[in-house]
PDB file of C-alpha atoms in Angstrom:
ATOM      1  CA  MET A 607     -14.971  77.632 272.118  1.00  0.00           C
ATOM      2  CA  ASN A 608     -15.167  80.210 274.886  1.00  0.00           C
ATOM      3  CA  THR A 609     -15.755  77.660 277.627  1.00  0.00           C
ATOM      4  CA  LEU A 610     -12.888  75.383 276.602  1.00  0.00           C
ATOM      5  CA  PRO A 611      -9.158  75.712 277.294  1.00  0.00           C
ATOM      6  CA  LYS A 612      -7.339  77.879 274.741  1.00  0.00           C
ATOM      7  CA  ASP A 613      -4.018  76.059 275.010  1.00  0.00           C
ATOM      8  CA  PRO A 614      -4.140  73.145 272.523  1.00  0.00           C
ATOM      9  CA  VAL A 615      -2.476  70.643 274.869  1.00  0.00           C
ATOM     10  CA  MET A 616      -4.861  71.532 277.697  1.00  0.00           C
ATOM     11  CA  LEU A 617      -7.744  71.323 275.217  1.00  0.00           C
ATOM     12  CA  LEU A 618      -6.599  67.849 274.170  1.00  0.00           C
ATOM     13  CA  SER A 619      -6.494  66.661 277.759  1.00  0.00           C
ATOM     14  CA  PHE A 620      -9.862  68.196 278.611  1.00  0.00           C
ATOM     15  CA  VAL A 621     -11.664  66.883 275.527  1.00  0.00           C
ATOM     16  CA  ASN A 622     -10.264  63.354 275.779  1.00  0.00           C
ATOM     17  CA  THR A 623     -11.146  63.183 279.470  1.00  0.00           C
ATOM     18  CA  GLN A 624     -14.684  64.387 278.798  1.00  0.00           C
ATOM     19  CA  LEU A 625     -15.101  61.919 275.926  1.00  0.00           C
ATOM     20  CA  ARG A 626     -13.781  59.055 278.039  1.00  0.00           C
ATOM     21  CA  ASP A 627     -15.833  59.837 281.140  1.00  0.00           C
ATOM     22  CA  HIS A 628     -19.061  61.424 279.929  1.00  0.00           C
ATOM     23  CA  TYR A 629     -19.816  61.450 276.196  1.00  0.00           C
ATOM     24  CA  PRO A 630     -20.168  58.602 273.700  1.00  0.00           C
ATOM     25  CA  SER A 631     -19.248  60.829 270.733  1.00  0.00           C
ATOM     26  CA  LEU A 632     -17.598  64.097 269.787  1.00  0.00           C
ATOM     27  CA  GLU A 633     -20.912  65.310 268.405  1.00  0.00           C
ATOM     28  CA  GLU A 634     -22.647  64.838 271.761  1.00  0.00           C
ATOM     29  CA  PHE A 635     -19.786  66.574 273.565  1.00  0.00           C
ATOM     30  CA  ALA A 636     -20.009  69.509 271.130  1.00  0.00           C
ATOM     31  CA  ALA A 637     -23.780  69.750 271.521  1.00  0.00           C
ATOM     32  CA  ILE A 638     -23.587  69.883 275.317  1.00  0.00           C
ATOM     33  CA  TYR A 639     -20.844  72.543 275.245  1.00  0.00           C
ATOM     34  CA  GLN A 640     -22.627  74.402 272.421  1.00  0.00           C
ATOM     35  CA  ILE A 641     -19.559  74.449 270.208  1.00  0.00           C
ATOM     36  CA  ASP A 642     -18.760  73.414 266.668  1.00  0.00           C
ATOM     37  CA  ALA A 643     -17.025  70.032 266.624  1.00  0.00           C
ATOM     38  CA  ALA A 644     -15.110  71.165 263.533  1.00  0.00           C
ATOM     39  CA  GLU A 645     -13.433  73.908 265.607  1.00  0.00           C
ATOM     40  CA  VAL A 646     -12.177  71.351 268.121  1.00  0.00           C
ATOM     41  CA  ILE A 647     -10.998  69.073 265.319  1.00  0.00           C
ATOM     42  CA  SER A 648      -9.176  71.990 263.670  1.00  0.00           C
ATOM     43  CA  ALA A 649      -7.538  73.182 266.899  1.00  0.00           C
ATOM     44  CA  LEU A 650      -6.250  69.717 267.713  1.00  0.00           C
ATOM     45  CA  LYS A 651      -5.184  69.007 264.156  1.00  0.00           C
ATOM     46  CA  ASN A 652      -2.760  71.935 264.588  1.00  0.00           C
ATOM     47  CA  ILE A 653      -0.872  69.823 267.150  1.00  0.00           C
ATOM     48  CA  ASP A 654      -1.136  66.677 265.010  1.00  0.00           C
ATOM     49  CA  TYR A 655      -4.081  64.985 266.724  1.00  0.00           C
ATOM     50  CA  GLU A 656      -7.088  63.597 264.895  1.00  0.00           C
ATOM     51  CA  TYR A 657     -10.394  62.337 266.209  1.00  0.00           C
ATOM     52  CA  ASP A 658     -10.832  58.558 266.050  1.00  0.00           C
ATOM     53  CA  PRO A 659     -14.529  57.660 266.309  1.00  0.00           C
ATOM     54  CA  ALA A 660     -13.712  53.988 266.935  1.00  0.00           C
ATOM     55  CA  THR A 661     -11.971  54.833 270.206  1.00  0.00           C
ATOM     56  CA  ASN A 662     -13.848  58.115 270.805  1.00  0.00           C
ATOM     57  CA  GLN A 663     -10.674  60.061 271.444  1.00  0.00           C
ATOM     58  CA  PHE A 664      -8.104  62.260 269.785  1.00  0.00           C
ATOM     59  CA  ILE A 665      -4.955  60.318 268.959  1.00  0.00           C
TER      60      ILE A 665
END
């Protein structure tokens, strides 16, 4: 996750914006950024957010 914000709240904002504006799924986002989607899920779970595939965002 070197190219992504380290602060979890900034990460949340960045990821949700990218998902909303550019990527139809977390998997596609992760592939483009060459990261493990599970790492993003874990980092955001630490601040009580979970990925919702139906809305394609962390809520």
